[in-house]
CSV table of C-alpha atoms in Angstrom, one decimal:
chain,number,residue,atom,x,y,z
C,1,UNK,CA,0.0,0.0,0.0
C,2,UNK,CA,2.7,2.4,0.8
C,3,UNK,CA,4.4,1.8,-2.8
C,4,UNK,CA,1.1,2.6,-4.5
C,5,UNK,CA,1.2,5.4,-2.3
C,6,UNK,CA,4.7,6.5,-3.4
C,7,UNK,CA,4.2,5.7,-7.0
C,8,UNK,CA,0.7,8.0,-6.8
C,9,UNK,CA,3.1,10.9,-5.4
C,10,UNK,CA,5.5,10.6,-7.9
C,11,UNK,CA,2.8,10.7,-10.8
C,12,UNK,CA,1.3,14.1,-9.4
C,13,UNK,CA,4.6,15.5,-9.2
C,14,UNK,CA,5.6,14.5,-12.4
C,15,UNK,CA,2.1,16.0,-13.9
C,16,UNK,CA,2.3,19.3,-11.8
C,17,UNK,CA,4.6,21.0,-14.7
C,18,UNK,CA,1.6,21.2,-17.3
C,19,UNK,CA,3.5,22.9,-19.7
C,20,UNK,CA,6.4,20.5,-19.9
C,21,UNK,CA,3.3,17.7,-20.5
C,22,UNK,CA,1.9,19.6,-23.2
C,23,UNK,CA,5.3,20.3,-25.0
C,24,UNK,CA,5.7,16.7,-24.8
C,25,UNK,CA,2.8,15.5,-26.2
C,26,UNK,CA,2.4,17.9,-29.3
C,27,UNK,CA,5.7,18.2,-30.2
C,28,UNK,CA,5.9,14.5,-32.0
C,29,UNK,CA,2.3,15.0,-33.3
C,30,UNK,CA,3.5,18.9,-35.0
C,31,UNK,CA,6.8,17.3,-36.4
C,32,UNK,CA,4.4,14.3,-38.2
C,33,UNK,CA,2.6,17.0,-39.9
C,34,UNK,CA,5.1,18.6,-41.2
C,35,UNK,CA,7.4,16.4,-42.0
C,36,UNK,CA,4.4,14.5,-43.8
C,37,UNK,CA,3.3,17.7,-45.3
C,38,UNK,CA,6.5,18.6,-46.7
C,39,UNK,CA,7.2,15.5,-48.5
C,40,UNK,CA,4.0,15.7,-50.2
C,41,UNK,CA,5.4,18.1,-53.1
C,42,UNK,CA,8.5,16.3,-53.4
C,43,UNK,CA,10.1,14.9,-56.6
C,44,UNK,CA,11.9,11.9,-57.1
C,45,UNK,CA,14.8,12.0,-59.4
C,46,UNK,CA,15.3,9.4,-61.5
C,47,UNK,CA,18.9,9.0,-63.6
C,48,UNK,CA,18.1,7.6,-66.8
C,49,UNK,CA,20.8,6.5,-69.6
C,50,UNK,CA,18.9,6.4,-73.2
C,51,UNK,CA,21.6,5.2,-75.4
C,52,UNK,CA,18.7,4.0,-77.7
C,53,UNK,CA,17.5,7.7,-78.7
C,54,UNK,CA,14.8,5.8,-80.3
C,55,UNK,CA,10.8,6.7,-80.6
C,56,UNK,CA,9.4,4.1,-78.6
C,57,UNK,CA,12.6,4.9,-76.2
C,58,UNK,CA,11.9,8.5,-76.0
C,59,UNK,CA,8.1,7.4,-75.5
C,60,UNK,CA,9.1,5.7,-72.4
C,61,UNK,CA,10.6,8.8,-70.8
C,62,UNK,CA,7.5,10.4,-71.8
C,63,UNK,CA,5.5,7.8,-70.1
C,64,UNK,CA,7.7,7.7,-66.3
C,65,UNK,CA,7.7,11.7,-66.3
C,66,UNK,CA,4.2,11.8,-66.7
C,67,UNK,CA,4.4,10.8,-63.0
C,68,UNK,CA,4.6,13.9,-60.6
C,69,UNK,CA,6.7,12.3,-58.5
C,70,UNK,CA,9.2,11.4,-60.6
C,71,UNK,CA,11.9,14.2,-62.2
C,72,UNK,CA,14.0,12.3,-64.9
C,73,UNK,CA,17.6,13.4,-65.4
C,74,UNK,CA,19.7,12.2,-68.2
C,75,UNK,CA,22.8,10.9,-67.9
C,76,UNK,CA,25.2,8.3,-69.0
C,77,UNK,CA,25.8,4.3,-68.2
C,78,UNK,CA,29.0,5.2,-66.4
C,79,UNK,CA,27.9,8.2,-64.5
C,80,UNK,CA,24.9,6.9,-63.0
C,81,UNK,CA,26.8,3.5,-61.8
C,82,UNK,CA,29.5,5.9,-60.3
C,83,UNK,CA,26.7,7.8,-58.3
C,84,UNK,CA,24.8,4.4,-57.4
C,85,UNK,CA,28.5,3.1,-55.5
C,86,UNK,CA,29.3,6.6,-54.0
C,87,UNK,CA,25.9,6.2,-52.7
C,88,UNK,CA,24.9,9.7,-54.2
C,89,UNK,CA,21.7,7.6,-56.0
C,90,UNK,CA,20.7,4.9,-55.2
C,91,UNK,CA,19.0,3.8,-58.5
C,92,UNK,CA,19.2,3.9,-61.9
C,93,UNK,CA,18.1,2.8,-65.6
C,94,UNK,CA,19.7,1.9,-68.2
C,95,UNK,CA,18.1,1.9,-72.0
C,96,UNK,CA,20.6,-0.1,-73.9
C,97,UNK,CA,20.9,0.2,-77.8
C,98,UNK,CA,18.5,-2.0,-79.7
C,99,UNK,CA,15.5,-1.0,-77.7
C,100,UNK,CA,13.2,-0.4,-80.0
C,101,UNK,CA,14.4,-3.4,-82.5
C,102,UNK,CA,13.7,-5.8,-79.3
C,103,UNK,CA,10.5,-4.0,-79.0
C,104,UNK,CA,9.1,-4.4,-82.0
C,105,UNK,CA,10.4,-8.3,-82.6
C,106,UNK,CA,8.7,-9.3,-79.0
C,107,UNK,CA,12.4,-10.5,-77.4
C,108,UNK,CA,13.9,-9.4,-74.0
C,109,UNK,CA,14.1,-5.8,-73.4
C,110,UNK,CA,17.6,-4.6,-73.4
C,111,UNK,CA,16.6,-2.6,-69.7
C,112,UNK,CA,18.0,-2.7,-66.7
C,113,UNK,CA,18.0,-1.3,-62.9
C,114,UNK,CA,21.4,0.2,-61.2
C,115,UNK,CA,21.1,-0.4,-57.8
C,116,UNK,CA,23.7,-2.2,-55.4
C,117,UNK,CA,20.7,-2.8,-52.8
C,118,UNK,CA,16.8,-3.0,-52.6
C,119,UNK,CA,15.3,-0.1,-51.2
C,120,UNK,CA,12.0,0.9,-50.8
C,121,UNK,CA,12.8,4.3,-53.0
C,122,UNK,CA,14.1,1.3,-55.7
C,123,UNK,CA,11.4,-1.2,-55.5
C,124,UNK,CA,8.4,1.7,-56.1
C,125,UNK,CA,10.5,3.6,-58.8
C,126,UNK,CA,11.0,-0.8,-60.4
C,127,UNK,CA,7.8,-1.0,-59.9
C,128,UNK,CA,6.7,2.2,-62.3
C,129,UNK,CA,9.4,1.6,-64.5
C,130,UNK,CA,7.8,-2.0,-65.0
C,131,UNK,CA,4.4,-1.1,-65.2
C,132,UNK,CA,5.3,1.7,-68.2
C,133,UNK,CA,7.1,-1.0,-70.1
C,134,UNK,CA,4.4,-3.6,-69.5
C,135,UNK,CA,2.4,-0.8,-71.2
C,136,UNK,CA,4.3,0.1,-74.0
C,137,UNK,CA,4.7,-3.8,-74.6
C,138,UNK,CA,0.8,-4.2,-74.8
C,139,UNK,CA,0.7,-1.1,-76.9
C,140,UNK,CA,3.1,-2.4,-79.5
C,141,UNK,CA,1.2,-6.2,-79.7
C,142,UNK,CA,-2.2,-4.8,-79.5
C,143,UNK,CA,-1.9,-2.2,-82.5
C,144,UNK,CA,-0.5,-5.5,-84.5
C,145,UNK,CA,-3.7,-7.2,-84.4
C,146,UNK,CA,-5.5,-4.6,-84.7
C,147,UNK,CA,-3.9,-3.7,-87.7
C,148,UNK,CA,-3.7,-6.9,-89.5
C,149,UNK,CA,-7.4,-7.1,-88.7
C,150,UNK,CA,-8.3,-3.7,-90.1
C,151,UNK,CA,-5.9,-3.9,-93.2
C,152,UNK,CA,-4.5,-0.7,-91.6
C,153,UNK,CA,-0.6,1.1,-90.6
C,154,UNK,CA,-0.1,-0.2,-87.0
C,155,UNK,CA,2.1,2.6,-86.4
C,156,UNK,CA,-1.0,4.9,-87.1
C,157,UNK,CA,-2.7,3.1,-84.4
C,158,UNK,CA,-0.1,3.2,-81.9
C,159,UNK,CA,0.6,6.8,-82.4
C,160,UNK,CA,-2.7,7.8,-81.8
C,161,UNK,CA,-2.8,5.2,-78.4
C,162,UNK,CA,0.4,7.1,-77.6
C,163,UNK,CA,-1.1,10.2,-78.2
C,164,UNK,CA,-4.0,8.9,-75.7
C,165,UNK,CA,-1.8,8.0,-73.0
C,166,UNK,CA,0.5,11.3,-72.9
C,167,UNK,CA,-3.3,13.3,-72.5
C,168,UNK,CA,-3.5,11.6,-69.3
C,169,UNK,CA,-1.5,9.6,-66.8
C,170,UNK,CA,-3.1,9.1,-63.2
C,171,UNK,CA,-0.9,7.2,-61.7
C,172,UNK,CA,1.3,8.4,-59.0
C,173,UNK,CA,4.3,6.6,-57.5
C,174,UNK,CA,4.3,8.1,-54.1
C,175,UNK,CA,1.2,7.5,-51.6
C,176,UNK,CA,2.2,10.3,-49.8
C,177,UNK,CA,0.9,13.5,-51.1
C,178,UNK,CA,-1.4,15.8,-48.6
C,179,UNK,CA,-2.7,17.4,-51.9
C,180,UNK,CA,-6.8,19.2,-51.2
C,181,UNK,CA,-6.1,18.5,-47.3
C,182,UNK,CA,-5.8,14.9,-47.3
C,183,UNK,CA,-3.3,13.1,-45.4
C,184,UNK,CA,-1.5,10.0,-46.6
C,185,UNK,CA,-2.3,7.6,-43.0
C,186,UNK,CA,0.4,5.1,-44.2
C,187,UNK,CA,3.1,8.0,-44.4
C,188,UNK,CA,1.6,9.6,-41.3
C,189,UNK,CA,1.8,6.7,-39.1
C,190,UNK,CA,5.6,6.1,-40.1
C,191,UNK,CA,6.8,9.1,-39.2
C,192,UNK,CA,4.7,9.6,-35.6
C,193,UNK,CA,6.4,6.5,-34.9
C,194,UNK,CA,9.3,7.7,-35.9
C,195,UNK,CA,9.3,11.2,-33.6
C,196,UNK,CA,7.2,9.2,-30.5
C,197,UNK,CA,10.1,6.6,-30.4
C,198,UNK,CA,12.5,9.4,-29.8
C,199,UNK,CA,10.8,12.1,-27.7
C,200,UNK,CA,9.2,9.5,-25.8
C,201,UNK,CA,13.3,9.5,-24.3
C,202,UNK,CA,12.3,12.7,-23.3
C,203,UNK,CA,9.2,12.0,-21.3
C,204,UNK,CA,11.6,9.8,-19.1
C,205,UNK,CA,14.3,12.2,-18.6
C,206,UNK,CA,11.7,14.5,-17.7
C,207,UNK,CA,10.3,11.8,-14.8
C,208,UNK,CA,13.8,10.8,-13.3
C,209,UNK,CA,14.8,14.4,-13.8
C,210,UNK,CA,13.7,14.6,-10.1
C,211,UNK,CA,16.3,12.4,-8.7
C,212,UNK,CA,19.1,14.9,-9.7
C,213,UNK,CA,17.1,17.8,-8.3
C,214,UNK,CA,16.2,16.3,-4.7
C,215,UNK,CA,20.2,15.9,-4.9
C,216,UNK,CA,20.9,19.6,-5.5
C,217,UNK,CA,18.0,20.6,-3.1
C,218,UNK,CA,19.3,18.4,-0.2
C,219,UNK,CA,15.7,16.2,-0.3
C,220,UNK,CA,17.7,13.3,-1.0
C,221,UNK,CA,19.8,13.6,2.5
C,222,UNK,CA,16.5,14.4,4.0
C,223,UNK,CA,14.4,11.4,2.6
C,224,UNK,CA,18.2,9.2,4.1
C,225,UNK,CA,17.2,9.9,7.8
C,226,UNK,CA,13.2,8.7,6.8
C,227,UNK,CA,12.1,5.2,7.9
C,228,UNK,CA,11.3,4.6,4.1
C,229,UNK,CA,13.5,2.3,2.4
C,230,UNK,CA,15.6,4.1,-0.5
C,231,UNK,CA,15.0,1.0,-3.1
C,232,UNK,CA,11.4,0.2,-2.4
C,233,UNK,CA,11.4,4.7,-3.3
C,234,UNK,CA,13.7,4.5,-6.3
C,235,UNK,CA,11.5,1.9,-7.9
C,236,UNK,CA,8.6,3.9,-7.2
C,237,UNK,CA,10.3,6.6,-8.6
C,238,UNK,CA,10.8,4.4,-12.3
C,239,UNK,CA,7.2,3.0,-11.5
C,240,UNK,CA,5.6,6.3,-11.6
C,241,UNK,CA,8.3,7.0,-14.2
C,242,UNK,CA,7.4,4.2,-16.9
C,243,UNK,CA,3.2,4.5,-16.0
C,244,UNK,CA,4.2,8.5,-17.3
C,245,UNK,CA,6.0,7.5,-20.0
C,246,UNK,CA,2.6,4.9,-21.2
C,247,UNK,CA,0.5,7.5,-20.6
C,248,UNK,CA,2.2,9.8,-23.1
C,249,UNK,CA,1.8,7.3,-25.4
C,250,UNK,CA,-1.5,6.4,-25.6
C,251,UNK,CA,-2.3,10.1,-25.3
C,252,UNK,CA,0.2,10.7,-28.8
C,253,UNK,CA,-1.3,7.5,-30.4
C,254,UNK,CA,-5.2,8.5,-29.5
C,255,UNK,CA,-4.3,12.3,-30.9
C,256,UNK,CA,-2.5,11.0,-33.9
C,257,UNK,CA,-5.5,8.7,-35.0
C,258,UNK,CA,-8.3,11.5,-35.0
C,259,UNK,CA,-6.0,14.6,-35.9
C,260,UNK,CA,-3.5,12.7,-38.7
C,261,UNK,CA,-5.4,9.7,-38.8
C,262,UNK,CA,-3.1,7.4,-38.3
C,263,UNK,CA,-3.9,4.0,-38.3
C,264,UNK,CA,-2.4,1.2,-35.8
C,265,UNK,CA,-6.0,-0.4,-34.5
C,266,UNK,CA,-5.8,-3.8,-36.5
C,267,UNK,CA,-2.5,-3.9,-34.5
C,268,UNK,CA,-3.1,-2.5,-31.1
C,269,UNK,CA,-1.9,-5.1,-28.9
C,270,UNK,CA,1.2,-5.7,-30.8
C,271,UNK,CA,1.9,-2.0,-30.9
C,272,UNK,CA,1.1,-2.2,-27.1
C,273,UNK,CA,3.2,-4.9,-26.0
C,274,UNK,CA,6.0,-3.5,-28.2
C,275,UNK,CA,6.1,-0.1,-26.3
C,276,UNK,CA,5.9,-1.7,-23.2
C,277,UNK,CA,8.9,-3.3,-23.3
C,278,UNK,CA,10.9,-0.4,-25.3
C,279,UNK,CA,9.8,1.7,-22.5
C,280,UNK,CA,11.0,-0.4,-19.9
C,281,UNK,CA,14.5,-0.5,-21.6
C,282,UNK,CA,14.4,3.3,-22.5
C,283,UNK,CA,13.6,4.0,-17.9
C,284,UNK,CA,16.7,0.9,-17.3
C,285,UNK,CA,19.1,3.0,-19.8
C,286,UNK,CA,18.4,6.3,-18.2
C,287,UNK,CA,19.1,4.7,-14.7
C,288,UNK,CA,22.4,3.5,-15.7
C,289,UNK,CA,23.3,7.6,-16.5
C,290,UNK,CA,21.9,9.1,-13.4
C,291,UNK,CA,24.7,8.1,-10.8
C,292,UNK,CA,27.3,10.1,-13.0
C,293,UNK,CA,25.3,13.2,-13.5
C,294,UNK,CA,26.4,15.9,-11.0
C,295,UNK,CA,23.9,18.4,-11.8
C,296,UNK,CA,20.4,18.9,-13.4
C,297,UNK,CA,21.8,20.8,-15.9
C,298,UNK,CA,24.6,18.5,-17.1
C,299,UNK,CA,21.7,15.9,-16.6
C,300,UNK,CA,19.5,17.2,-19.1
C,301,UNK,CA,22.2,18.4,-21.7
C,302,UNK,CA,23.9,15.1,-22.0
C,303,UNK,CA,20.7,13.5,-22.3
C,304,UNK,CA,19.6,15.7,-24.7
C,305,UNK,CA,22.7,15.4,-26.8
C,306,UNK,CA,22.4,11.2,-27.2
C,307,UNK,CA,18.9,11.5,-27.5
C,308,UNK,CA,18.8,13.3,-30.6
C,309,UNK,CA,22.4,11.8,-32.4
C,310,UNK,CA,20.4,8.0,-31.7
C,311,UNK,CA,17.2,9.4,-33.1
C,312,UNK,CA,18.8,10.6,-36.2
C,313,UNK,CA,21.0,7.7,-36.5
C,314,UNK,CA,18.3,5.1,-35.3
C,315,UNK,CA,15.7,6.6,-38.1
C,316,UNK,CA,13.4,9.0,-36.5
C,317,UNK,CA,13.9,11.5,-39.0
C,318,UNK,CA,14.5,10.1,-42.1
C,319,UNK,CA,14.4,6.2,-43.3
C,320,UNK,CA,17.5,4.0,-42.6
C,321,UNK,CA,16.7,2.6,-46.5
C,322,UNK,CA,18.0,5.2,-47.7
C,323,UNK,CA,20.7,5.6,-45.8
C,324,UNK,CA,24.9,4.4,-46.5
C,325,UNK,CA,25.5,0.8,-45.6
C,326,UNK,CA,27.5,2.0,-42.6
C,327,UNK,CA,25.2,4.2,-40.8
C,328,UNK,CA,22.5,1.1,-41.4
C,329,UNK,CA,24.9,-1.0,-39.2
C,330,UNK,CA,25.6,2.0,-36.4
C,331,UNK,CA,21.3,2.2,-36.0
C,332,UNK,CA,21.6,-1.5,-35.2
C,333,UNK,CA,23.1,0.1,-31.9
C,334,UNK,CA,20.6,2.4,-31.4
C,335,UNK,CA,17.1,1.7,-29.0
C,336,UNK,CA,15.1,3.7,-31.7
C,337,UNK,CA,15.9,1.6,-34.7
C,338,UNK,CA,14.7,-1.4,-32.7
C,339,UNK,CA,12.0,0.0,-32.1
C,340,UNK,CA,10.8,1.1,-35.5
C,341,UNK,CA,11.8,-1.2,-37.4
C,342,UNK,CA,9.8,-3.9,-35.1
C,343,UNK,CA,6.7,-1.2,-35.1
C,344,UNK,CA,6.6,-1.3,-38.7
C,345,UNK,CA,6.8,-4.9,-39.0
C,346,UNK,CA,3.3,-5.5,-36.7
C,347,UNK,CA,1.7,-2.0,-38.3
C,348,UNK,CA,2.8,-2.2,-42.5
C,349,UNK,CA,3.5,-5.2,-42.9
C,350,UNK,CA,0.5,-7.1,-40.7
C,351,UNK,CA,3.3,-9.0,-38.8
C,352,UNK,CA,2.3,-11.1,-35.6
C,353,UNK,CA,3.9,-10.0,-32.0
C,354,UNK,CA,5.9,-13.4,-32.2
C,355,UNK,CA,7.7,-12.9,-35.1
C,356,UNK,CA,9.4,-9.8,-33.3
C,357,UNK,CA,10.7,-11.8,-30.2
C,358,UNK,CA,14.1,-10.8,-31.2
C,359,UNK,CA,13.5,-7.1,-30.1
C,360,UNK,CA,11.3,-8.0,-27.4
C,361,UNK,CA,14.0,-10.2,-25.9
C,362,UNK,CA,16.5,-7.3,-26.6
C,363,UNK,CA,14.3,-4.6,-25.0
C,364,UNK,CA,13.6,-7.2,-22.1
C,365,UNK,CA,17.8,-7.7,-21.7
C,366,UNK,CA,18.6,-4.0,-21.9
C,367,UNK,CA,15.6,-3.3,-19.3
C,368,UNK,CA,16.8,-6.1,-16.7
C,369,UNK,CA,20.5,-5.6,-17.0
C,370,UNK,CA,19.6,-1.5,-16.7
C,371,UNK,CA,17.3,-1.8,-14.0
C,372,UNK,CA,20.4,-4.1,-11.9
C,373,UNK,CA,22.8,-1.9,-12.7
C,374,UNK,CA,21.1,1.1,-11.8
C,375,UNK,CA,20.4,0.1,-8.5
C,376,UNK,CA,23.9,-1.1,-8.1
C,377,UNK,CA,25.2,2.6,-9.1
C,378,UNK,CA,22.7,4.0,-6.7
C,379,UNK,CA,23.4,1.8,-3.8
C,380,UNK,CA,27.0,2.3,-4.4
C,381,UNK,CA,26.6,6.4,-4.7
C,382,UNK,CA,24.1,5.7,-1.3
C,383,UNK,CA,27.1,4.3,0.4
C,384,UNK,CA,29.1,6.9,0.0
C,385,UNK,CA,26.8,9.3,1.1
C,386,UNK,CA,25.7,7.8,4.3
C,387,UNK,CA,30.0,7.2,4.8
C-alpha cells in the first residue's frame, strides 16, 4: 500500500509541470505534420541512360515523367553506376541500344536497374518503370492485331494510343501527397512513430529528472534519515516513471489517429506490448546515467545530446533505407531503430507480436541488465553518502 502510495506521489509530481506535459505531447504530433506535409510536393529524381534515342525509347521517358513524383535526369551508363557506388543515387536505368528493335520483334528488353541494394525508393520507382514498359509492350502487340485485322498502318494506331496515353497519366508513384487537405495515414503513421520513439526519451528524462534535483536541493539527505527504504522509493520513482511515459503514449497515439489519422487499430496489442517493453528499456538505460550526473543541468544536456544523435541515426527522422550501408549498421546500436523497425513490422506489414521476439528479448535484456545496474550505481553512490 505504501508503494502505491509512493508511485501515486510521484505521478502528481511529475504532472504538476503542465506545460512540460503539453510540450511533450504535441511536439511529435507537430513534427508528423510537417514532416508528412512537406514530403507531399516532393520529386523523385530518377537518372536515366537512353543510349537507344529511339521513338518508342523517347516514349518511355515520356511515359515515367508523366508521373509527378518522378523528375528524370539524363545521364550516361558510367555516371549513374559511379553515383549508385558513391551512394549519391541509389538507382538507376539503363536503355541499352536495340531497344526499340527488341520491342518491335517481342524479345527481351535490353533494360536494366542500377542499384547495389533494394530499397523501398528502388522497389516503387521498379515497380513504375515496369508497369510503363508492361504498357508500351501491350501497346506495340495490341496495335498489330488490330492492324492486321483492319488492313491498316499499326504505327497509325499506336501513335494515336500514344497520343491517348501522354493526355492523361493518373498514376502516382508516391502514396504520400497531402494534396486538397488529405493526409497520406500510411506515411503519417511512419513518421509519428518515428518522432514518439525518440521524444518519448524525453518524457523519461523529464520523470527521473527529479532524482538529480532532490540531490541539488538536499531532499535526497532528508528522505536518508526517513524510515522509508531508499530502493522500495527509487523503484517507485521508475514505476511512476514508466506508468508517465505509457501515458504519453496512448495520449500521442489516440491524438495521432483522429487529428493525422493514423492507423495502428488492427495492430493494437502488438503496438502495445511492443512499447511496453521499449519503455521499460528506454527508464533501465536512463538509470544506468543518473549516478554520474552531477547536476540537473549536465543531466539534461547530456541527455539531450544522445537523444537526438540516436534518433537521427536510429531513423526517427528520415528512413535507414535510404541511408549508406554504414550508418544502417551504427542504428543497429541504437534503441530507436529497434524499435521502429519492429513497429513497422506488426503496423505495415501485418506481422504477428511473435515474429518480433528478437527485439522483445533485446528490450527485455537492456531493461533487466539496466534496472540491476542502476540500482547497483545508486546503492554504491548511497554508500558513499551515508560514509
Amino acid at each position: 500500500m505504501q508503494f502505491i502510495v509512493m508511485v501515486k506521489n510521484q505521478l502528481k509530481l511529475m504532472f504538476r509541470n503542465r506545460i512540460a506535459v503539453f510540450v511533450s505531447i504535441a511536439v511529435p504530433l507537430i513534427l508528423t505534420f510537417l514532416f508528412s506535409f512537406s514530403q507531399g510536393s516532393s520529386q523523385e529524381s530518377l537518372y536515366v541512360a537512353d543510349v537507344d534515342h529511339s521513338v518508342y525509347s523517347n516514349q518511355l521517358m515520356e511515359m515515367i515523367q508523366k508521373h509527378n513524383q518522378v523528375k528524370i535526369v539524363h545521364s550516361d551508363e558510367a555516371t549513374i553506376k559511379k553515383k549508385v557506388d558513391d551512394q549519391d543515387i541509389s538507382f538507376g536505368l539503363v536503355v541499352n541500344q536495340g531497344f526499340s528493335t527488341h520491342l518491335l520483334s517481342g524479345e527481351d528488353l535490353p533494360i536494366y536497374f542500377v542499384q547495389n541494394y533494394q530499397n523501398g525508393e528502388g522497389t516503387i520507382l521498379e515497380e513504375m518503370i515496369t508497369s510503363e514498359v508492361g504498357t508500351l509492350q501491350k501497346v506495340i502487340h495490341d496495335s498489330k492485331i488490330i492492324s492486321s485485322g483492319l488492313n491498316v498502318d499499326s504505327s497509325e494506331i499506336t501513335t494515336s494510343v500514344f497520343k491517348g496515353i501522354n493526355e492523361a497519366s493518373n498514376l502516382t508513384i508516391d502514396d504520400q501527397t497531402l494534396s486538397n487537405g488529405e493526409k497520406t495515414h500510411d506515411n503519417a503513421t511512419a513518421r509519428l512513430i518515428g518522432f514518439l520513439v525518440m521524444f518519448i526519451w524525453f518524457v523519461v528524462i523529464q520523470g527521473l529528472r527529479t532524482l538529480i534535483d532532490e540531490r541539488e536541493n538536499n531532499t535526497f539527505t532528508r528522505l536518508l534519515s526517513t524510515p522509508i527504504d531508499y530502493k522500495k522509493y527509487l523503484l517507485a520513482k521508475m514505476t511512476a516513471t514508466y506508468l508517465f511515459g505509457a501515458i504519453h503514449v496512448l495520449v500521442i497515439l489516440a491524438a495521432g489517429k483522429y487529428l493525422l489519422k493514423v492507423s495502428i487499430a488492427d495492430n493494437a496489442l502488438a503496438v502495445g506490448v511492443l512499447f511496453a517493453a521499449y519503455l521499460f528499456a528506454l527508464t533501465s538505460i536512463t538509470m544506468i546515467v543518473i549516478p554520474f550526473m552531477r547536476n540537473q543541468k549536465q543531466f539534461t544536456s547530456s541527455a539531450s545530446i544522445i537523444i537526438a544523435v540516436t534518433g537521427m541515426v536510429g531513423g526517427s527522422f528520415f528512413s535507414m533505407e535510404m541511408a549508406p550501408k554504414f550508418m544502417r549498421v551504427i542504428s543497429k546500436f541504437t534503441p530507436e531503430s529497434w524499435a521502429i523497425q519492429s513497429l513497422s513490422s506488426v503496423i505495415f506489414d501485418r506481422q504477428p507480436i511473435t515474429s518480433e521476439w528478437v527485439p522483445l528479448v533485446v528490450f527485455a535484456g537492456i531493461g533487466i541488465v539496466g534496472f540491476a545496474a542502476g540500482l547497483i550505481f545508486m546503492n554504491r553512490e548511497l554508500k558513499a553518502m551515508k560514509g
